[in-house]
Coordinates of C-alpha atoms and ligand atoms in Angstrom, one line a residue:
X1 CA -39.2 -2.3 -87.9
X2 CA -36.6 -4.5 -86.7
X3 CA -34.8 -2.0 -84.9
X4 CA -37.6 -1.0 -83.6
X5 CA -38.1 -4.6 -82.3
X6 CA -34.3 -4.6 -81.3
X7 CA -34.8 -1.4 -79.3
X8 CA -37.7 -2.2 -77.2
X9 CA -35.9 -5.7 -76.1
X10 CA -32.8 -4.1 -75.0
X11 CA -34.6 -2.0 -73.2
X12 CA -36.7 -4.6 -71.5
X13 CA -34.0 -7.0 -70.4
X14 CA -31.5 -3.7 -70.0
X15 CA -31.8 -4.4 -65.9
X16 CA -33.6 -7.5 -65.8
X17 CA -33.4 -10.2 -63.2
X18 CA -31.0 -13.5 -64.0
X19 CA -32.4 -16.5 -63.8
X20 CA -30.9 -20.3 -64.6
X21 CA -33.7 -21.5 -67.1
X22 CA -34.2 -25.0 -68.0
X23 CA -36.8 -27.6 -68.9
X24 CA -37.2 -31.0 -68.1
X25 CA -34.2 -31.7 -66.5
X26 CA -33.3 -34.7 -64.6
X27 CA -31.7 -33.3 -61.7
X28 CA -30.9 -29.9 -60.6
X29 CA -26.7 -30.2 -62.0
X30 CA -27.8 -31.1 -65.2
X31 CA -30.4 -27.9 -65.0
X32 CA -27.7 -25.8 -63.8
X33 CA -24.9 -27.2 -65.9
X34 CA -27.0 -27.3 -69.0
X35 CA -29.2 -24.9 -69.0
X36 CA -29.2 -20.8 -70.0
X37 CA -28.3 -17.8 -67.8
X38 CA -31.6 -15.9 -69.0
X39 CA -32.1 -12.0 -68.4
X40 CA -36.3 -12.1 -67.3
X41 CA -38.5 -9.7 -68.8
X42 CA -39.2 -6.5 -66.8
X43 CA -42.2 -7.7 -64.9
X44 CA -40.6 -11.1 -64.6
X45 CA -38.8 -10.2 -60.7
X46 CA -38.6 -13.4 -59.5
X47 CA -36.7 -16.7 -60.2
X48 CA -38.6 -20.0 -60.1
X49 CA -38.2 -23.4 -59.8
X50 CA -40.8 -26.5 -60.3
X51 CA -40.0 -30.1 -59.2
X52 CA -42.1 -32.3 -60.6
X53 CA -42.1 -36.5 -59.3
X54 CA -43.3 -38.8 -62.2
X55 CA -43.1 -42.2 -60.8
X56 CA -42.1 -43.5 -58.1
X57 CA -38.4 -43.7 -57.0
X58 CA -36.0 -40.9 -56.6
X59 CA -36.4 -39.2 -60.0
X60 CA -37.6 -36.0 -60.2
X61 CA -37.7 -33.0 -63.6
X62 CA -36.5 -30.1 -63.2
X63 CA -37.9 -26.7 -64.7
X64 CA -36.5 -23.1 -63.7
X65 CA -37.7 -20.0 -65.3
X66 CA -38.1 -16.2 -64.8
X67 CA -41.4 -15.7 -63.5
X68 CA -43.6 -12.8 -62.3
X69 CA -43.9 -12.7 -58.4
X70 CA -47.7 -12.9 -57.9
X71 CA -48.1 -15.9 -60.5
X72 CA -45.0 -17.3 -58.5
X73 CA -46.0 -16.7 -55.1
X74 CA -49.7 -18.6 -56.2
X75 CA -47.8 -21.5 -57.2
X76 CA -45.6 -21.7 -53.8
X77 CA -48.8 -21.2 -51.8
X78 CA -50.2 -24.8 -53.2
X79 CA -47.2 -26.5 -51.8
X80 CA -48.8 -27.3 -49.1
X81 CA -52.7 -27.4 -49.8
X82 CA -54.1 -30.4 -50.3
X83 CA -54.0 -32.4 -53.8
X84 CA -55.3 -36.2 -54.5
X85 CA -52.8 -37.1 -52.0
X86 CA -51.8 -35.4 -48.6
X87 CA -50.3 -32.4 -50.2
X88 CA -49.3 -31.1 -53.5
X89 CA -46.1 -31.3 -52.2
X90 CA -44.4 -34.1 -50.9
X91 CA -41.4 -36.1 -51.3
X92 CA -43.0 -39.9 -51.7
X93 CA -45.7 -40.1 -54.3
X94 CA -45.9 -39.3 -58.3
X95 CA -47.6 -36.3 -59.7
X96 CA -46.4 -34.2 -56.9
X97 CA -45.5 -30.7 -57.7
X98 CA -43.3 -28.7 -55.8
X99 CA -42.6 -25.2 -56.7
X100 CA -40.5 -21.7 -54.7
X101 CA -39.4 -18.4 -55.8
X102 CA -37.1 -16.4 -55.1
X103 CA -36.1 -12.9 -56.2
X104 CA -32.1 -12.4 -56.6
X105 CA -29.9 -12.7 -59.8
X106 CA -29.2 -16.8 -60.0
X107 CA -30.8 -17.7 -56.8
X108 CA -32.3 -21.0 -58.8
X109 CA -29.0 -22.5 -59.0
X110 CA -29.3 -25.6 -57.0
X111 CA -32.3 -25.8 -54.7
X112 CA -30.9 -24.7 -51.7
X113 CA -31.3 -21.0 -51.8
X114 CA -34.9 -21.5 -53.0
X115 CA -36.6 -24.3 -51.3
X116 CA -34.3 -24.3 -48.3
X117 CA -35.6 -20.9 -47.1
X118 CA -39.2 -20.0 -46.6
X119 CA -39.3 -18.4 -50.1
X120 CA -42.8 -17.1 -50.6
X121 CA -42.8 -13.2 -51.2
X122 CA -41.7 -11.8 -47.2
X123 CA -41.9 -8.2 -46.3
X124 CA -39.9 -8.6 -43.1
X125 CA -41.0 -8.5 -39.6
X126 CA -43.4 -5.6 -38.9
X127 CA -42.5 -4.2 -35.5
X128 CA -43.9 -1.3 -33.4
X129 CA -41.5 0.4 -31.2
X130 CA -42.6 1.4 -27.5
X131 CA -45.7 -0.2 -25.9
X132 CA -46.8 -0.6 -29.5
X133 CA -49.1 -4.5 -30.1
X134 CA -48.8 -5.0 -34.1
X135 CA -51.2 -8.2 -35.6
X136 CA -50.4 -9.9 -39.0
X137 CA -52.9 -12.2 -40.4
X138 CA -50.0 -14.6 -41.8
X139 CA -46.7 -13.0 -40.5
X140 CA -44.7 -11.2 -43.0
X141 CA -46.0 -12.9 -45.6
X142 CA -47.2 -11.6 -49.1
X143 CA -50.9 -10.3 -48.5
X144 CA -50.5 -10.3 -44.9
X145 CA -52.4 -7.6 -43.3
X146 CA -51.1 -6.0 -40.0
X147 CA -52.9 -3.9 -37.5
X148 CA -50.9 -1.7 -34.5
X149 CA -52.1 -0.7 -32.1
X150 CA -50.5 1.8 -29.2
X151 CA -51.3 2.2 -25.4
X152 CA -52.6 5.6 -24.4
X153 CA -51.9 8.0 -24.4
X154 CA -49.4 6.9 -26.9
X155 CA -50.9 7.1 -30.5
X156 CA -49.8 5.8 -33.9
X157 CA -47.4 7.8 -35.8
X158 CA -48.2 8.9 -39.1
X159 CA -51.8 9.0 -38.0
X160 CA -53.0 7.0 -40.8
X161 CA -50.8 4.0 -41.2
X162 CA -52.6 1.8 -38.3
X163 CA -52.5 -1.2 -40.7
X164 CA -50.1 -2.6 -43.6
X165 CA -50.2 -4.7 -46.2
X166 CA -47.6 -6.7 -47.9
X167 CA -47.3 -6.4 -51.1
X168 CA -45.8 -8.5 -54.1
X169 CA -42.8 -6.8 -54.4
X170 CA -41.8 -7.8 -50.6
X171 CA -42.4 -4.1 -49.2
X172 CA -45.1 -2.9 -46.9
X173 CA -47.3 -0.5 -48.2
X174 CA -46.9 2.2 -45.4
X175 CA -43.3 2.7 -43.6
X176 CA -43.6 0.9 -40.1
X177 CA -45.3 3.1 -37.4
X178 CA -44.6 4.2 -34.2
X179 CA -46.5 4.7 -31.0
X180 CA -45.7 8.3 -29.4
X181 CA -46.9 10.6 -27.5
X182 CA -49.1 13.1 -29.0
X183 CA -47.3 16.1 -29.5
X184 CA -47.2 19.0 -28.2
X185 CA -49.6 18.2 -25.8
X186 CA -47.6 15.2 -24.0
X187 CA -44.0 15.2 -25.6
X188 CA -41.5 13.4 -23.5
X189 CA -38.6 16.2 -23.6
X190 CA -36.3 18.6 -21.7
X191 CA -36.9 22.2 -23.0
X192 CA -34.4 24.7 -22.6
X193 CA -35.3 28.3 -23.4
X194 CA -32.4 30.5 -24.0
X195 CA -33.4 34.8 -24.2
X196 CA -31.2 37.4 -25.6
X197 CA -31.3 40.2 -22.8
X198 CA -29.0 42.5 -24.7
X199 CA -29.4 46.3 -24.8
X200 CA -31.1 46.2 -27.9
X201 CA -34.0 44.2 -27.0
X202 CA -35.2 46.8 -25.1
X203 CA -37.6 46.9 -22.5
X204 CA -40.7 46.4 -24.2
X205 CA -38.7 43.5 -26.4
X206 CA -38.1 41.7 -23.7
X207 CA -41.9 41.6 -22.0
X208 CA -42.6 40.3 -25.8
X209 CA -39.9 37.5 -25.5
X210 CA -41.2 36.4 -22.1
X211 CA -44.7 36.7 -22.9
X212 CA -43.9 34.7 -26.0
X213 CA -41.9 31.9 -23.7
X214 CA -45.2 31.7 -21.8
X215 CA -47.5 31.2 -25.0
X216 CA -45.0 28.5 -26.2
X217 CA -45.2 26.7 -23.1
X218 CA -48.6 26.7 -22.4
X219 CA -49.1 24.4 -25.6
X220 CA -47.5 21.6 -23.5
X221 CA -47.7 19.7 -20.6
X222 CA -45.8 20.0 -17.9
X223 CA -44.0 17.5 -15.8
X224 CA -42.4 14.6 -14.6
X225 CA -43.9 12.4 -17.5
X226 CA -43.9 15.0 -20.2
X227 CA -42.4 18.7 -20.5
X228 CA -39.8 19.7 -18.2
X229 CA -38.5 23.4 -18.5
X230 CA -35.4 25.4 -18.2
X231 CA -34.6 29.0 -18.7
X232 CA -31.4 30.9 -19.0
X233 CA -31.1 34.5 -19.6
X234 CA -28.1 35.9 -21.0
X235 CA -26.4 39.2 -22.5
X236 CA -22.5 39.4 -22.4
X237 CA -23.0 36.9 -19.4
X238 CA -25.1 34.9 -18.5
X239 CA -27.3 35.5 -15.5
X240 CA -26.9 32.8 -13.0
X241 CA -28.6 34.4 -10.4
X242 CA -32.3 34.1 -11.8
X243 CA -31.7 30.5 -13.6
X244 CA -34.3 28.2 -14.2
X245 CA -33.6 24.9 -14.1
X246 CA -35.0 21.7 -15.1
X247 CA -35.2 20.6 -11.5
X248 CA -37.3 24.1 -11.0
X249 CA -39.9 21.7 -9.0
X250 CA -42.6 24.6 -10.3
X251 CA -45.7 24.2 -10.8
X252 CA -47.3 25.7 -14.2
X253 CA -48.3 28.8 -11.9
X254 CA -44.9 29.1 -10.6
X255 CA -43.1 28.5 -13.3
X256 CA -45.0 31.0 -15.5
X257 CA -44.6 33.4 -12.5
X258 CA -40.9 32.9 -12.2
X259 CA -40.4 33.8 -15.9
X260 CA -42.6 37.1 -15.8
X261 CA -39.8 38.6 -12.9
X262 CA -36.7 37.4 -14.9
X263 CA -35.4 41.0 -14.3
X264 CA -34.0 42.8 -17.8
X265 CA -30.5 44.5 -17.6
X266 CA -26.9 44.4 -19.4
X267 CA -25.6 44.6 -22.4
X268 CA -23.5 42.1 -24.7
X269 CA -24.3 39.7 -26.7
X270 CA -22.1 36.4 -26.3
X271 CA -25.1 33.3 -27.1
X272 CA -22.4 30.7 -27.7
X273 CA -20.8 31.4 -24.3
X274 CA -24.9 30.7 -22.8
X275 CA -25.4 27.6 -25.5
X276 CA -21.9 26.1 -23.6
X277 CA -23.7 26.9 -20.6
X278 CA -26.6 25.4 -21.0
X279 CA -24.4 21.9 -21.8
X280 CA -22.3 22.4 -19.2
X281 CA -24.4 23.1 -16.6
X282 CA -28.4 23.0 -17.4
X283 CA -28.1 19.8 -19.3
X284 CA -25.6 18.2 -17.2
X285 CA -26.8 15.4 -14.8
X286 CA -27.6 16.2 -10.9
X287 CA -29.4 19.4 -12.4
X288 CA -33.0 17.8 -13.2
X289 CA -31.7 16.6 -16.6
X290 CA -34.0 13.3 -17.6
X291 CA -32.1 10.7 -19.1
X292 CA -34.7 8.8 -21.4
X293 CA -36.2 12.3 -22.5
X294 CA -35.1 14.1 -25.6
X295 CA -33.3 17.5 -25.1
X296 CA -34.5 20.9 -27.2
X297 CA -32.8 24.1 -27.3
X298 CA -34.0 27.2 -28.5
X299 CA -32.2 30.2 -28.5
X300 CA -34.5 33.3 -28.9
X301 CA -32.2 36.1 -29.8
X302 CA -32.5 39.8 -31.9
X303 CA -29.0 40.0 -32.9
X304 CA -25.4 38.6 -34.1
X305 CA -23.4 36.8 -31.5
X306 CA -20.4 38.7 -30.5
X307 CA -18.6 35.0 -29.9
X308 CA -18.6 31.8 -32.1
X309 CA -22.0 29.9 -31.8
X310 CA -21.1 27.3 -33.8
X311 CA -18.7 25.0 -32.1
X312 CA -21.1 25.0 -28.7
X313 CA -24.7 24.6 -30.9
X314 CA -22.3 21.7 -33.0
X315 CA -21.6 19.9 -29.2
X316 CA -25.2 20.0 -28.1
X317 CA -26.6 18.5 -31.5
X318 CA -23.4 15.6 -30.8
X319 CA -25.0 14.9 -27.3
X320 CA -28.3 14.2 -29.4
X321 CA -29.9 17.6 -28.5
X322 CA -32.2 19.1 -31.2
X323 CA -31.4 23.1 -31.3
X324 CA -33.8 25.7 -32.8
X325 CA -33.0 29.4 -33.4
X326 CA -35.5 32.2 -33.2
X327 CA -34.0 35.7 -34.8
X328 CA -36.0 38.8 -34.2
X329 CA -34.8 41.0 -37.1
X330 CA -35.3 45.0 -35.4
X331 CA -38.3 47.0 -36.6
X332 CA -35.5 49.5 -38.2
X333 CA -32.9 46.9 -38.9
X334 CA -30.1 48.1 -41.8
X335 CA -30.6 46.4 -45.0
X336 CA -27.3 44.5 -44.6
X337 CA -27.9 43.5 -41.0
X338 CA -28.5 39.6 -41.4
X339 CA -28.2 37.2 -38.5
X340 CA -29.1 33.7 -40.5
X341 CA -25.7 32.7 -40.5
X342 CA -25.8 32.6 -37.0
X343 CA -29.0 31.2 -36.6
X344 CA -28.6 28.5 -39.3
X345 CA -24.9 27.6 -37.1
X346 CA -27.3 27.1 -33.8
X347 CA -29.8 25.7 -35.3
X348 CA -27.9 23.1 -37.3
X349 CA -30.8 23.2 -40.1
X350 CA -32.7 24.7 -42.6
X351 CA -36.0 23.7 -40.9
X352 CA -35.0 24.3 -37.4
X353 CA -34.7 27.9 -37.4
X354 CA -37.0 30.8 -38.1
X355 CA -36.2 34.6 -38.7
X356 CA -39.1 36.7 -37.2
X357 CA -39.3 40.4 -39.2
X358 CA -40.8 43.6 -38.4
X359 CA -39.3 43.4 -34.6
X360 CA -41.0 41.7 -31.8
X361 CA -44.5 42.5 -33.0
X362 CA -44.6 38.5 -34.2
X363 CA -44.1 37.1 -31.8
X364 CA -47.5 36.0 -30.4
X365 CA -49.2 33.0 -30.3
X366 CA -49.4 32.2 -33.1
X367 CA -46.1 32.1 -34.0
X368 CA -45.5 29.6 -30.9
X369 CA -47.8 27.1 -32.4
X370 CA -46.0 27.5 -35.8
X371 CA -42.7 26.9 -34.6
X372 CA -44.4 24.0 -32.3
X373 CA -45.5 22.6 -35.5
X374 CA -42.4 22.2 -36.4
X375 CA -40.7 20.7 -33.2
X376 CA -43.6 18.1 -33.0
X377 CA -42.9 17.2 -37.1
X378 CA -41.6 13.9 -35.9
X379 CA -43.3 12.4 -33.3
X380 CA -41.3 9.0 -33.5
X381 CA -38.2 11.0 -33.5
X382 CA -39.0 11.9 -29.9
X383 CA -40.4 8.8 -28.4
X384 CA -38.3 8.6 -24.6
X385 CA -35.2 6.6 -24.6
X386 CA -35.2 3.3 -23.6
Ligands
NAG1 C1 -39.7 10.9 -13.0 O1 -39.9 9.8 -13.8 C2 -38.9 8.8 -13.7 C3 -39.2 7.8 -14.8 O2 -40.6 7.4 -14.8 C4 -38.8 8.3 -12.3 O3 -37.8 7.3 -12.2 C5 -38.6 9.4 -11.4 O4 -38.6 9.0 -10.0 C6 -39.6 10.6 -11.5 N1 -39.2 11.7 -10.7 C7 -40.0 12.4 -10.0 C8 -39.4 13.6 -9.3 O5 -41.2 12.1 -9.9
NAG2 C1 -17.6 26.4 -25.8 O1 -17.0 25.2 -25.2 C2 -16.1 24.6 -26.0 C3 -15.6 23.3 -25.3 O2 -15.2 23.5 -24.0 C4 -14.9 25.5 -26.3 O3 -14.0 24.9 -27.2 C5 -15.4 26.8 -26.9 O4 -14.4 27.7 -27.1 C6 -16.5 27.4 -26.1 N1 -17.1 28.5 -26.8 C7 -17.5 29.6 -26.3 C8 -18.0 30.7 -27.2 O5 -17.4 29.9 -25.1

């Protein structure tokens, strides 16, 4: 039984908060120099201390204890409320009662740390980034409520965290929002579209990949204030007489008509030479590139690079662009004929890349709003720059 007893208290002051405890103490040195270091209970997380004012004059007691946050916070809120005389509080009359908490080991020694601070339970400020209007009923205070709200067609992101509480052990109860832009529909970002035009895409391959570049972009907006797009075919070079670039000043009808004649030819496959293009050139400024929009890549290609494609997919991502690989894995592929390794080096990540089998039969529509599912997984994460 008693080491039962001894067990359970170990483990309940094992990590426990430290507090200076004391009782009736004259002034807070003789607390501090006389009283015990305590380890609190485990629902004891903050520190407390009471100043009481007997009579008139300067004296005061003293108490500090370990106490649990919500009792504690109760107590601090009556500071200021009204007792028989102005406040509970106050410096000049008897029977006053002062009281704070505060929530790190020994922050009751002296007074300074506790009553000097505003040391009710805080959450820390609530902000809203971008156009974003957020409301507490009492600041970041414990209880306070806040609502956000965004201006259209900005929306809060995660959908369902429009309002936050904070709670007693000073967090919020959903992770700050953000106001974006609903994705895909009005993403603020600069797309380029890399395609594979090597001999073994084929003819009919390559309808599918532009038919497929069509179906992904007609999920999004186009323009100035959303979705601009560049193309850039490639095989052992890439084709710089039919490129698209962000400055295409097309229309949807254009643009769609300019990537159904992107002729097919050539043979080679050398995507890290197009992914340095596509920094060097599409993405550079003077070229339609839009500062305060994010920049995505994706490279759409059916087979391994015959150059590296890591060092030029690693300098995109370090300019801040977000770089998606789509493999196309032949119909009659060997068993051994695996092009992940060069998709996972463009794409950087797990979750940014997708390897499409059975040939170009998948990719249809459906598989565009999949992998869109997946660009617009973080709205906040693509908000414009400021
Ligand atoms: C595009 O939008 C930016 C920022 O709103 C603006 O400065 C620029 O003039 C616009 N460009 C065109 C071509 O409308
Ligand atoms: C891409 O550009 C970088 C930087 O100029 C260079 O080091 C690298 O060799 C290039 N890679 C290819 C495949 O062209």
């Amino acid at each position: 039984m008693n080491t039962v007893l001894l067990m359970l208290s170990l483990i309940a002051t094992a990590q426990g908060l430290r507090c200076m405890t004391c009782e009736n103490a004259r002034s807070h040195e003789d607390c501090d120099s006389q009283g015990v270091m305590r380890e609190c209970l485990e629902n004891e997380l903050s520190c407390a201390i009471e100043e009481r004012k007997v009579n008139y004059g300067p004296g005061r007691l003293i108490f500090k204890h370990c106490k649990q946050p919500l009792a504690c916070n109760n107590n601090y809120i009556q500071n200021d409320r009204p007792a028989w005389w102005p406040i509970q509080c106050n410096d000049k009359f008897p029977n006053s009662v002062c009281r704070c908490c505060c929530f790190e080991d020994e922050c009751n020694i002296g007074h300074e740390r506790c009553f000097g601070k505003a040391a009710a339970i805080s959450c820390g400020n609530q902000e809203v980034v971008r156009g974003g209007i957020t409301t507490c009923s009492d600041g970041n205070r414990f209880r306070s409520k806040c609502d956000f709200q965004c201006q259209a067609p900005a929306q809060i992101y995660p959908p369902d965290s429009s309002s936050s509480v904070c709670l007693e052990d000073g967090s919020w109860s959903k992770p700050a929002p953000c106001c974006a832009n609903p994705c895909p529909s009005l993403v603020v970002v600069d797309l380029v579209i890399i395609l594979d035009s090597s001999s073994s895409v084929g003819e009919a391959g390559w309808q599918t990949l532009l038919s497929f570049t069509r179906s992904l972009l007609s999920l999004y907006t186009l323009g100035n204030n959303s979705v601009e797009v560049a193309v850039v075919r490639y095989n052992a070079e890439v084709d710089t007489d039919n490129i698209i670039p962000l400055d295409n000043g097309f229309n949807r009808d254009e643009l769609f008509a300019a990537i159904s004649s992107l002729p097919y030819d050539g043979s080679g496959t050398r995507t890290g030479n197009a992914i340095n293009f596509t920094r060097e050139f599409i993405l550079e400024n003077g070229h339609g590139h839009r500062e305060f929009a994010h920049d995505l890549v994706v490279v759409l290609t059916d087979g391994r690079s015959q150059d590296d494609v890591a060092v030029p997919s690693r300098l995109l991502r370090e300019r801040g662009v977000m770089t998606y690989a789509i493999g196309i894995r032949p119909d009659q592929a060997p068993d051994n004929f695996d092009i992940r390794n060069d998709l996972l080096n463009i794409a950087g990540s797990e979750d940014h890349f997708f390897v499409v089998e059975d040939g170009f039969s998948r990719l249809n529509a459906d598989f565009a709003e999949e992998i869109t599912r997946e660009i617009c997984s973080d709205p906040c994460g693509l908000t414009p720059h400021l």
